[in-house]
Tab-separated table of C-alpha atoms and ligand atoms in Angstrom:
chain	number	residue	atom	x	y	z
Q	26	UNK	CA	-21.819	-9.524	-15.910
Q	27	UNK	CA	-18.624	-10.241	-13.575
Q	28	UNK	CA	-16.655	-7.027	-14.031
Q	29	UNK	CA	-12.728	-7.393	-14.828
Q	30	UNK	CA	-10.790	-4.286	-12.800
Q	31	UNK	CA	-7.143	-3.424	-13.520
Q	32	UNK	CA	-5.924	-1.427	-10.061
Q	33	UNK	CA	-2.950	0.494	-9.108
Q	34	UNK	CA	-2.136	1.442	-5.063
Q	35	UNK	CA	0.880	3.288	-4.362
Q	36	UNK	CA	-0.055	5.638	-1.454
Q	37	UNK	CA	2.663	4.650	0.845
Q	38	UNK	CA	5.359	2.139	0.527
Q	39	UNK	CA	4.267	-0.682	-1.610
Q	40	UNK	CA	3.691	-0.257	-5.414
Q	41	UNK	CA	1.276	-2.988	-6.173
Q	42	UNK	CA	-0.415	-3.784	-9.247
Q	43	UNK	CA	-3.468	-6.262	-9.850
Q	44	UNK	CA	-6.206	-7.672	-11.830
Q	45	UNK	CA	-9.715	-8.750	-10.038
Q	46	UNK	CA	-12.868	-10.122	-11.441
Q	47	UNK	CA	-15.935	-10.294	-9.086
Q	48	UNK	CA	-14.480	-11.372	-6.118
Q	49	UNK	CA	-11.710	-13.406	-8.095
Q	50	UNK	CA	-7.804	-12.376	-7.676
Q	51	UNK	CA	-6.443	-12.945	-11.861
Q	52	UNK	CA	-2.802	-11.362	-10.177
Q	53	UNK	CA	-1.895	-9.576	-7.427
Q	54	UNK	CA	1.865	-8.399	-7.598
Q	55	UNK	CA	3.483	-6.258	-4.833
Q	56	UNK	CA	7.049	-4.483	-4.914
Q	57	UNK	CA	7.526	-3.748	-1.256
Q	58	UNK	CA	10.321	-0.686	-0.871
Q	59	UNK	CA	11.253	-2.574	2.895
Q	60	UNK	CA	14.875	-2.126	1.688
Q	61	UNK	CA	14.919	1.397	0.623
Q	62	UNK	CA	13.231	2.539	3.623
Q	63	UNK	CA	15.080	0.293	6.440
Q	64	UNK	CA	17.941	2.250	6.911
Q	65	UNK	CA	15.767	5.094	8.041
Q	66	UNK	CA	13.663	3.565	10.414
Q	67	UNK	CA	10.399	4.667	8.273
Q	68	UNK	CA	9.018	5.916	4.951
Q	69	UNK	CA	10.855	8.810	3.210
Q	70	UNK	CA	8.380	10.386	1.494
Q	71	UNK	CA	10.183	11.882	-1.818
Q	72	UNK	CA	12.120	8.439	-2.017
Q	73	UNK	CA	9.132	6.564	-2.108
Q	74	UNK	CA	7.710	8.395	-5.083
Q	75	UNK	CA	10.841	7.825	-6.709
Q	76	UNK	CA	10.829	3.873	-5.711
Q	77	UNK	CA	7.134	3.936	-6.938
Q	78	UNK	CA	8.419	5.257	-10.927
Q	79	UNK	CA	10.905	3.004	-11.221
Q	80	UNK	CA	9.024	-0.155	-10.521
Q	81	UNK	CA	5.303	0.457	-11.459
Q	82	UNK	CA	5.694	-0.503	-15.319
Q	83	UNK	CA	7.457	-3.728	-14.396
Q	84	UNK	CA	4.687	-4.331	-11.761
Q	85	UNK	CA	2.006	-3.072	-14.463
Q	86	UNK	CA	3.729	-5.471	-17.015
Q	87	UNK	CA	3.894	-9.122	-14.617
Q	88	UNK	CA	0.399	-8.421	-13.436
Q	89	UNK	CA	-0.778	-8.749	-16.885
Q	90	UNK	CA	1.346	-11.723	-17.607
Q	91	UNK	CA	0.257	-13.194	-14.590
Q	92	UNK	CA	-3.375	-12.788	-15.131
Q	93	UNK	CA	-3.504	-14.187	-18.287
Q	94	UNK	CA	-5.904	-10.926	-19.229
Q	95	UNK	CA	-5.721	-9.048	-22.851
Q	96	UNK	CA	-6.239	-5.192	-22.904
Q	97	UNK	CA	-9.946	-5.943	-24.286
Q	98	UNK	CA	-10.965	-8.046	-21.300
Q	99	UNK	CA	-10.944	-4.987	-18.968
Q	100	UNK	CA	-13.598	-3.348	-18.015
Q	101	UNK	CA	-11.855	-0.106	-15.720
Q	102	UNK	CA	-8.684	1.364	-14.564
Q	103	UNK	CA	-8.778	1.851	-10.301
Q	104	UNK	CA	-6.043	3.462	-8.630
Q	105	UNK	CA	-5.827	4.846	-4.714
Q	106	UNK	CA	-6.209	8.590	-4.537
Q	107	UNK	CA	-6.351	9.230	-1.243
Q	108	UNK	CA	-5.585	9.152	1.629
Q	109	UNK	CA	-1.501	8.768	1.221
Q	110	UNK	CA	1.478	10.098	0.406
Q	111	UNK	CA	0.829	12.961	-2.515
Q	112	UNK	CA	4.138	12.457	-4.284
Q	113	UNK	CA	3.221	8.327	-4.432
Q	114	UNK	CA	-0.406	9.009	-5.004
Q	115	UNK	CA	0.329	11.054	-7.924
Q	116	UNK	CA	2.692	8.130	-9.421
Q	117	UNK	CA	-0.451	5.352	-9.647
Q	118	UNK	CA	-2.966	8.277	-10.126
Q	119	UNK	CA	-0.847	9.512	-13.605
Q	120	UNK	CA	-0.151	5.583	-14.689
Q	121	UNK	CA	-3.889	4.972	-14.325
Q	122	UNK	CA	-4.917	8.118	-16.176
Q	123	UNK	CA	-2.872	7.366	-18.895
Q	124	UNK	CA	-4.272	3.925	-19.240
Q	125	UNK	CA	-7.800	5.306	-19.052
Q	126	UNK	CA	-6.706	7.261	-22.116
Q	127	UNK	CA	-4.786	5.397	-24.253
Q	128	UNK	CA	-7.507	2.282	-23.719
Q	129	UNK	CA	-10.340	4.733	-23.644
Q	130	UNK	CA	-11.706	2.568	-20.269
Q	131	UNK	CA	-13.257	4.293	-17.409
Q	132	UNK	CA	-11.220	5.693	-14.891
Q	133	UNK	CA	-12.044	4.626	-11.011
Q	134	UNK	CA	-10.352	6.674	-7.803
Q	135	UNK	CA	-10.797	4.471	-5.219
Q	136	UNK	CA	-10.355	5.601	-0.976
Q	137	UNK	CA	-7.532	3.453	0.540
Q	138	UNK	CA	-9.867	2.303	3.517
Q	139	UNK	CA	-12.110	0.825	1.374
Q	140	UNK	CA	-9.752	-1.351	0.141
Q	141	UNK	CA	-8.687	-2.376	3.934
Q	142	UNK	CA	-12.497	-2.536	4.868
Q	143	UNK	CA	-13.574	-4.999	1.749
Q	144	UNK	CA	-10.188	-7.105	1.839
Q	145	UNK	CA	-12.439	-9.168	4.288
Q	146	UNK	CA	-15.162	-9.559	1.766
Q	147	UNK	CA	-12.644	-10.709	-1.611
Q	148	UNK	CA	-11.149	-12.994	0.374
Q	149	UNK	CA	-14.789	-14.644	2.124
Q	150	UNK	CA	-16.888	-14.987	-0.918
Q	151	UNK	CA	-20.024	-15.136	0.591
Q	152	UNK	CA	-19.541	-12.114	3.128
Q	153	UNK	CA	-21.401	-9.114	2.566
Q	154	UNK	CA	-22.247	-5.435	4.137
Q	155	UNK	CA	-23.778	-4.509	7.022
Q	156	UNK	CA	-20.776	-5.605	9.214
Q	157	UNK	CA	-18.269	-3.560	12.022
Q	158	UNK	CA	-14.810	-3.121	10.736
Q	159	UNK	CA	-12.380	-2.756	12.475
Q	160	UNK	CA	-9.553	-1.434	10.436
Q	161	UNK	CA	-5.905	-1.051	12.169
Q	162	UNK	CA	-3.316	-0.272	9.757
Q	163	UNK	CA	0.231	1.867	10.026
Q	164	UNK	CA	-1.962	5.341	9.049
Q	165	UNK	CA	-5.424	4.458	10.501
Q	166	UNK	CA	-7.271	2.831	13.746
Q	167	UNK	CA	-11.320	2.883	13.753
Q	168	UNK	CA	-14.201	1.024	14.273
Q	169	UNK	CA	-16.547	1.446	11.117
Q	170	UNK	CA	-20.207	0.175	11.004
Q	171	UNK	CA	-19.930	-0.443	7.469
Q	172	UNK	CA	-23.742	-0.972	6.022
Q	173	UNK	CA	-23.100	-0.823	2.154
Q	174	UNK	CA	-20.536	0.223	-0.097
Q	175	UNK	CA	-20.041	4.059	1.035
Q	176	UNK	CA	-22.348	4.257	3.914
Q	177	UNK	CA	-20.222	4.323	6.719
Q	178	UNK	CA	-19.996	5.414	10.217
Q	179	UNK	CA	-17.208	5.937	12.194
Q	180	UNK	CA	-17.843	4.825	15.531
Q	181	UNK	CA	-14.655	5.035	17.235
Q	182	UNK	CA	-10.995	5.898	16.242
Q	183	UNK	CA	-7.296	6.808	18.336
Q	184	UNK	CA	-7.092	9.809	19.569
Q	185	UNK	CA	-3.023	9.742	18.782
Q	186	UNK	CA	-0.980	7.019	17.349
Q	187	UNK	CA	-2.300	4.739	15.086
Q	188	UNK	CA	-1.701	0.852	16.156
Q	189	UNK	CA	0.898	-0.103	13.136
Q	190	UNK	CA	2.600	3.402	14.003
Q	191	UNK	CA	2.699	1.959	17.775
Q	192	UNK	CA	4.153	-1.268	16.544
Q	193	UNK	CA	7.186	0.672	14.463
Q	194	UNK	CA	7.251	3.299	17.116
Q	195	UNK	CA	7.982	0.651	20.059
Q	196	UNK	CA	10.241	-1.654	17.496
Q	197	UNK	CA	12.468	1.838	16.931
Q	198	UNK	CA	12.045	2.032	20.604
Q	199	UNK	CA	14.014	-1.684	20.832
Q	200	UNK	CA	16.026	-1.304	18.469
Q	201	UNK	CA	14.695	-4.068	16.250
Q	202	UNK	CA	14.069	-2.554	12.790
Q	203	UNK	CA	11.300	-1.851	10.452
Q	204	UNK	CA	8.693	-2.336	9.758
Q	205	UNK	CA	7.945	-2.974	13.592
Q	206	UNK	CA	4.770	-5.098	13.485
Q	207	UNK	CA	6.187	-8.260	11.822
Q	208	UNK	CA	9.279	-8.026	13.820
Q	209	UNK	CA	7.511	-7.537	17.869
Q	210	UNK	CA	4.816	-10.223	16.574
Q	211	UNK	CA	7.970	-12.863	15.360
Q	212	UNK	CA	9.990	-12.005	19.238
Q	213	UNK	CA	6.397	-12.388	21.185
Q	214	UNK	CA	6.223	-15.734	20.107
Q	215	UNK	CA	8.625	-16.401	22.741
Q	216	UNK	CA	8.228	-14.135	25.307
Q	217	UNK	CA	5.352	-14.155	28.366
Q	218	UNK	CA	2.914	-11.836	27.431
Q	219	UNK	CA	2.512	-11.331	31.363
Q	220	UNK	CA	5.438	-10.454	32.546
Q	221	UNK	CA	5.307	-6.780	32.121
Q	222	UNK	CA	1.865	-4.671	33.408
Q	223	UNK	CA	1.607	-1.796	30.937
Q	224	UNK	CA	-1.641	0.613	30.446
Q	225	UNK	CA	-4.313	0.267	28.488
Q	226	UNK	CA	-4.953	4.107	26.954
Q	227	UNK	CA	-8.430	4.967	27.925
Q	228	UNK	CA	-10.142	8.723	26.558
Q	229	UNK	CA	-11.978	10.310	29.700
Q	230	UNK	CA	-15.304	12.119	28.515
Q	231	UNK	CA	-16.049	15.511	30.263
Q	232	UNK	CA	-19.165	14.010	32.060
Q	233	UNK	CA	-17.045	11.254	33.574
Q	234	UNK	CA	-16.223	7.478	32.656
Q	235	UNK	CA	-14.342	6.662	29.700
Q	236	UNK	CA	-14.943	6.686	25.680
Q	237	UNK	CA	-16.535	3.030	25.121
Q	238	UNK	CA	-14.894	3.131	21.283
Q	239	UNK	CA	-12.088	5.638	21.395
Q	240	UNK	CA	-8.858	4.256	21.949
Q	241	UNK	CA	-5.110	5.650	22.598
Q	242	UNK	CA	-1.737	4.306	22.136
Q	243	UNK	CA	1.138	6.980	22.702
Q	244	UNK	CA	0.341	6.602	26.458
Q	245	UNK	CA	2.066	2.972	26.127
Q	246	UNK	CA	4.797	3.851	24.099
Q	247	UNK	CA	5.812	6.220	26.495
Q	248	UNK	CA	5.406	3.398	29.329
Q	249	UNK	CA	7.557	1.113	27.129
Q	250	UNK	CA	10.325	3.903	26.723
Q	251	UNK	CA	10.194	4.520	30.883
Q	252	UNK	CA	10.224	0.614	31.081
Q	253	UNK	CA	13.705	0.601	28.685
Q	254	UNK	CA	15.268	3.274	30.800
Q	255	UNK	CA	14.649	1.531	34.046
Q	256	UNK	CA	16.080	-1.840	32.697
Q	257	UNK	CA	19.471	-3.347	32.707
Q	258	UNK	CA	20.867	-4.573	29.359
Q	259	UNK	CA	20.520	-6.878	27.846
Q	260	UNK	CA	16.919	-5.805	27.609
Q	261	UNK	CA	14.570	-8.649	27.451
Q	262	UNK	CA	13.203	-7.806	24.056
Q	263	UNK	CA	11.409	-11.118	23.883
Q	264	UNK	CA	9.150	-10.338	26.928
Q	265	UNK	CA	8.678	-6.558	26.074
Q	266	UNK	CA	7.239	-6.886	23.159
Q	267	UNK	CA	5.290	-9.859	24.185
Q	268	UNK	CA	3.992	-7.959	26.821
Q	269	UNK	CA	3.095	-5.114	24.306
Q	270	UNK	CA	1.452	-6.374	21.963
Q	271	UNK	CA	-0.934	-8.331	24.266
Q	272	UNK	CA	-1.656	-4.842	25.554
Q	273	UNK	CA	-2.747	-3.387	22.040
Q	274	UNK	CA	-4.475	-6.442	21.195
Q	275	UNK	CA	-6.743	-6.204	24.678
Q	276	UNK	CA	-7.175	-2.891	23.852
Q	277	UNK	CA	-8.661	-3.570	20.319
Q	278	UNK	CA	-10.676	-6.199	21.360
Q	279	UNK	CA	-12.461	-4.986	24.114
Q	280	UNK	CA	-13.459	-1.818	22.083
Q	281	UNK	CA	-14.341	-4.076	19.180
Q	282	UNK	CA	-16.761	-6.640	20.976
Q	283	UNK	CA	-18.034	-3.995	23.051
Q	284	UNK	CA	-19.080	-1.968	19.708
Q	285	UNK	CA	-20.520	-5.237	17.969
Q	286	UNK	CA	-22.814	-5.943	20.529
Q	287	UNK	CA	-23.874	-2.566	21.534
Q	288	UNK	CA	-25.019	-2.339	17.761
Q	289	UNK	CA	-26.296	-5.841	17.581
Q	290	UNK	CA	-23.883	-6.369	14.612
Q	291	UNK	CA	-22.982	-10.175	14.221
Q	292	UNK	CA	-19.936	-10.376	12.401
Q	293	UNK	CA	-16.599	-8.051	12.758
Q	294	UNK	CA	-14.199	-8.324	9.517
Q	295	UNK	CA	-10.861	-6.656	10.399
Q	296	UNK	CA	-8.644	-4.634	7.793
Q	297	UNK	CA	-5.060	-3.276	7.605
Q	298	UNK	CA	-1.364	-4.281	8.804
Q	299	UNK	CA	-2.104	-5.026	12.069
Q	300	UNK	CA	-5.198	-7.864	11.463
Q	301	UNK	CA	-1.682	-9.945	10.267
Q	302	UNK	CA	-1.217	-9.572	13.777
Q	303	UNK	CA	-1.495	-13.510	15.739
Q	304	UNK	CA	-2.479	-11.872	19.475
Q	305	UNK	CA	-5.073	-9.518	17.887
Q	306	UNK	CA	-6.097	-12.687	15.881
Q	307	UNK	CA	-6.169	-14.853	18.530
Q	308	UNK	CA	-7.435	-12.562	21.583
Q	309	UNK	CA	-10.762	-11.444	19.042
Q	310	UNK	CA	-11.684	-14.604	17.863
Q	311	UNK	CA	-11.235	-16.134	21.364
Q	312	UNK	CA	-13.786	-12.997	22.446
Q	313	UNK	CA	-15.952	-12.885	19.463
Q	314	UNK	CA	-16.598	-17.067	19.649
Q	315	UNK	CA	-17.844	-16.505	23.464
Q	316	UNK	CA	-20.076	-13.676	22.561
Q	317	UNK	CA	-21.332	-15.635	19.109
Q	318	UNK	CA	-20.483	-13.338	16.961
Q	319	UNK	CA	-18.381	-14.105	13.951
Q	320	UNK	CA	-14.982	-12.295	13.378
Q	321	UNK	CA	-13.177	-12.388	9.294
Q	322	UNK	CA	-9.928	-11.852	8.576
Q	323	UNK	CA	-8.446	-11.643	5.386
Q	324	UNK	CA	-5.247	-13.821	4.829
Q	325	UNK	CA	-1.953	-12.287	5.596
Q	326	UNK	CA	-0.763	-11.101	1.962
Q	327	UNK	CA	-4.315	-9.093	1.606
Q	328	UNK	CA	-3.871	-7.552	5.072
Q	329	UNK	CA	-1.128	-5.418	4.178
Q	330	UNK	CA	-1.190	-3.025	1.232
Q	331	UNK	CA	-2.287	-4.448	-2.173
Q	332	UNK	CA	-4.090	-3.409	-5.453
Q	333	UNK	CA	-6.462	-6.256	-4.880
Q	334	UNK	CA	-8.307	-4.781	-2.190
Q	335	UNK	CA	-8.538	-1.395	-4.380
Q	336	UNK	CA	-9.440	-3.605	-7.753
Q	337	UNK	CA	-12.482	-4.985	-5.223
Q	338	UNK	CA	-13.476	-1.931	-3.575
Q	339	UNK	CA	-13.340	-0.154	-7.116
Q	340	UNK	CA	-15.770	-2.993	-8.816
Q	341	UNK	CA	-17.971	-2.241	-5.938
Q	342	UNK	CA	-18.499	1.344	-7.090
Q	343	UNK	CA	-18.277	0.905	-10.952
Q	344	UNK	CA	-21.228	-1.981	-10.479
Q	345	UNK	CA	-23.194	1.453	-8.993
Q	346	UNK	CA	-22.419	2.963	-12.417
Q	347	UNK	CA	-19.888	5.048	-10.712
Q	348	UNK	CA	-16.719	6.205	-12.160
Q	349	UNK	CA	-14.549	9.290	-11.607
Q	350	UNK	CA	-13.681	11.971	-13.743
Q	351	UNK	CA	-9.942	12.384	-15.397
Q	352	UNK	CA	-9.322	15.846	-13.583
Q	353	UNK	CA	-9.658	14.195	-9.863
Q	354	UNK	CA	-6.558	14.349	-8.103
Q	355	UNK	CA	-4.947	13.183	-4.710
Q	356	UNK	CA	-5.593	13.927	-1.450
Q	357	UNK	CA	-3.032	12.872	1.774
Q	358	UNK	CA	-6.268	13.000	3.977
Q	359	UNK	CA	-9.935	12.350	3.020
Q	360	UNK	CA	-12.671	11.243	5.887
Q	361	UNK	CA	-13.907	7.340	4.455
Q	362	UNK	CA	-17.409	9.347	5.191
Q	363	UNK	CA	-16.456	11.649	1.773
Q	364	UNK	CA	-15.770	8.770	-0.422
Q	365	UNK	CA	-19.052	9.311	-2.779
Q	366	UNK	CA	-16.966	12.764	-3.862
Q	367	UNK	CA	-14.551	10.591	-5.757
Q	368	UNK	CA	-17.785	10.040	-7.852
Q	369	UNK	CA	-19.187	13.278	-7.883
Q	370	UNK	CA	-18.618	13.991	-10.895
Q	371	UNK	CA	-21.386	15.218	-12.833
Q	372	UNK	CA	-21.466	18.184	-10.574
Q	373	UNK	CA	-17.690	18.621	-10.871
Q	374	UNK	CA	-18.049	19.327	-14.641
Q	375	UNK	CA	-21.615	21.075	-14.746
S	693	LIG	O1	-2.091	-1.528	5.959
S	693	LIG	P1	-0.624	-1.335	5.888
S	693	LIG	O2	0.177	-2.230	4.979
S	693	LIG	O3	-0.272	0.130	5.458
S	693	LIG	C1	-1.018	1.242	5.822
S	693	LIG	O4	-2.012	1.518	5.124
S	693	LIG	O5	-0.643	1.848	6.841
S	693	LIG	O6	-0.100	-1.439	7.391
S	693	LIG	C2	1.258	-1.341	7.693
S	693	LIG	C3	1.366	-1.443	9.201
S	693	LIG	C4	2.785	-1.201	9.716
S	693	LIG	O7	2.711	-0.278	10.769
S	693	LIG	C5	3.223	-2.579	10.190
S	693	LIG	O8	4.146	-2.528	11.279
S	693	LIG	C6	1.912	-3.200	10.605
S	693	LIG	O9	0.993	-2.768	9.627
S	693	LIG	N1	1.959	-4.665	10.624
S	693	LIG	C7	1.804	-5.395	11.756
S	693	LIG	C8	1.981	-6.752	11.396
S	693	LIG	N2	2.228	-6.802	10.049
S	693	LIG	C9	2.200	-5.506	9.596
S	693	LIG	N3	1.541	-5.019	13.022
S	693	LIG	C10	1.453	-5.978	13.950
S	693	LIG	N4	1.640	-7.292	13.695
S	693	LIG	C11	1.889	-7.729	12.436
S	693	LIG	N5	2.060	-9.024	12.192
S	694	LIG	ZN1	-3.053	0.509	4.058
């Protein structure tokens, strides 16, 4: 039987709450902290764990509403432990504990990535494992050959910057605001994506050539700040980032169809921030369609952070008969290769 997953994510700068059945969204509800964190130019850590108390209750209490769900209809409590911020890991870690008490359900840590990686899946009913992801958020860029639920590989990553962090990085840069990504992909709609020749970050290996996966980004942003210095204001933002983003979208394309093919997997699902992102949208399916292979996305509001993603990813686990144990705790870096140790449990307490 369908299960029915209550799940909490607050490991950065969204506190989202949600309900999910199967592959069904009940309610999906997601206080973004844009406003606390704008004036800074990027997440504070201690005043997102703050922002994170004061609105998970009223998040915990509309997603309920919303979903039309009574206490008895659920099945498990999820919430992201890792990887993240510790002080807003602990906040949706301690609320989902104490509903795992106090409604004596099972408790369910769930590994942020997997949310990102199987966004593609709640969102294309009939999509399913083995598949490359390609998941580019503000924390994380890789290139997973995902072949079930926790058996991953990691195939290819950044050696530096990941591509949301370039995006906010390069929007700083311009002085447009943040978060960066929305903002340069809103301005590129009218700029030439041509008019400015920047590099594409390529990782040497020590036997010659270049890392077919690999990818870099902090080489750019440091062509983008030389490019600023050398131009007159007004600076033409438009074109700039235009001309930047086509660059990270080449750059995670090529590496992406490259991958799919030399592993003869068919369809790429992309994951994170940046797969909101129109060039990387356009550029892969553009690439993947000549090459026939079939590229997913999941629709903008299940791109970004969301407890659906983590209600899905935790169903996928608790249908295995897995479930964590109520002394887990957080971690602010975990390899998506560890995730079965959320589950480990038996061993934990023998
Ligand atoms: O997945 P996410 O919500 O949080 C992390 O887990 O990191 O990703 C946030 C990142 C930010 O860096 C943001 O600038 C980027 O995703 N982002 C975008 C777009 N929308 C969000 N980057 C490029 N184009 C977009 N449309
Ligand atoms: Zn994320």
């Amino acid at each position: 039987m369908t299960k029915t997953i209550l799940a909490i994510e607050t490991s950065c700068d969204d506190t989202s709450v949600a309900l999910v059945t199967g592959r069904r969204i009940l309610s999906n509800i997601i206080s973004s902290q844009f406003k606390v964190h704008q004036p800074y130019g990027g997440v504070m850590p201690e005043m997102a764990s703050r922002s994170h108390l004061e609105h998970i209750n009223l998040c915990l209490q509309e997603a309920l509403d919303q979903s039309g769900t009574v206490w008895t209809d659920i099945d498990a409590i999820a919430a992201t432990v890792a990887p993240g911020l510790v002080g807003s890991l602990l906040v949706g870690l301690s609320a989902a504990k104490t509903l795992s008490l106090l409604k004596d359900l099972p408790f369910v840590g769930v590994h942020h990535l997997e949310g990102h990686i199987f966004a593609g899946c709640l969102s294309h009913t009939q999509l399913n494992p083995p598949f490359l992801c390609l998941l580019v958020s503000g924390g994380h860029t890789c290139l997973i050959e995902v072949r079930d639920c926790a058996d991953y590989q990691v195939l290819g990553s950044t050696r530096d910057d990941a591509a949301g962090e370039a995006f906010d990085k390069v929007a700083r840069l311009l002085g447009l605001g943040y978060p960066g990504g929305p903002i340069i992909d809103r301005l590129a709609l009218k700029g030439d994506p041509h008019s400015f020749k920047l590099p594409e970050g390529k990782i040497s290996l020590p036997e010659g050539g270049f890392h077919p996966y690999d990818m870099s980004f902090s080489g750019l942003k440091t062509a983008m700040l030389n490019l600023v210095k050398k131009l007159s204001d007004p600076l033409p933002v438009e074109d700039l980032a235009a001309s930047f983003q086509y660059t990270v979208a080449q750059s995670l394309t090529k590496r992406t169809i490259n991958c799919a093919l030399a592993q003869n997997l068919t369809r790429i699902v992309v994951g994170g921030g940046v797969a909101a992102n129109s060039a990387l949208r356009q550029q892969l399916t553009e690439l993947a369609q000549a090459n026939s292979l079939e590229v997913y996305f999941p629709p903008l509001n299940l791109c970004t952070d969301n407890a659906a993603m983590i209600g899905y990813a935790a169903a996928e686990h608790f249908s295995r008969g897995r479930s964590s144990p109520l002394t887990l705790g957080v971690s602010s870096r975990m390899p998506i290769t560890d995730v079965l140790k959320l589950y480990d449990w038996v061993h934990q307490s023998a």
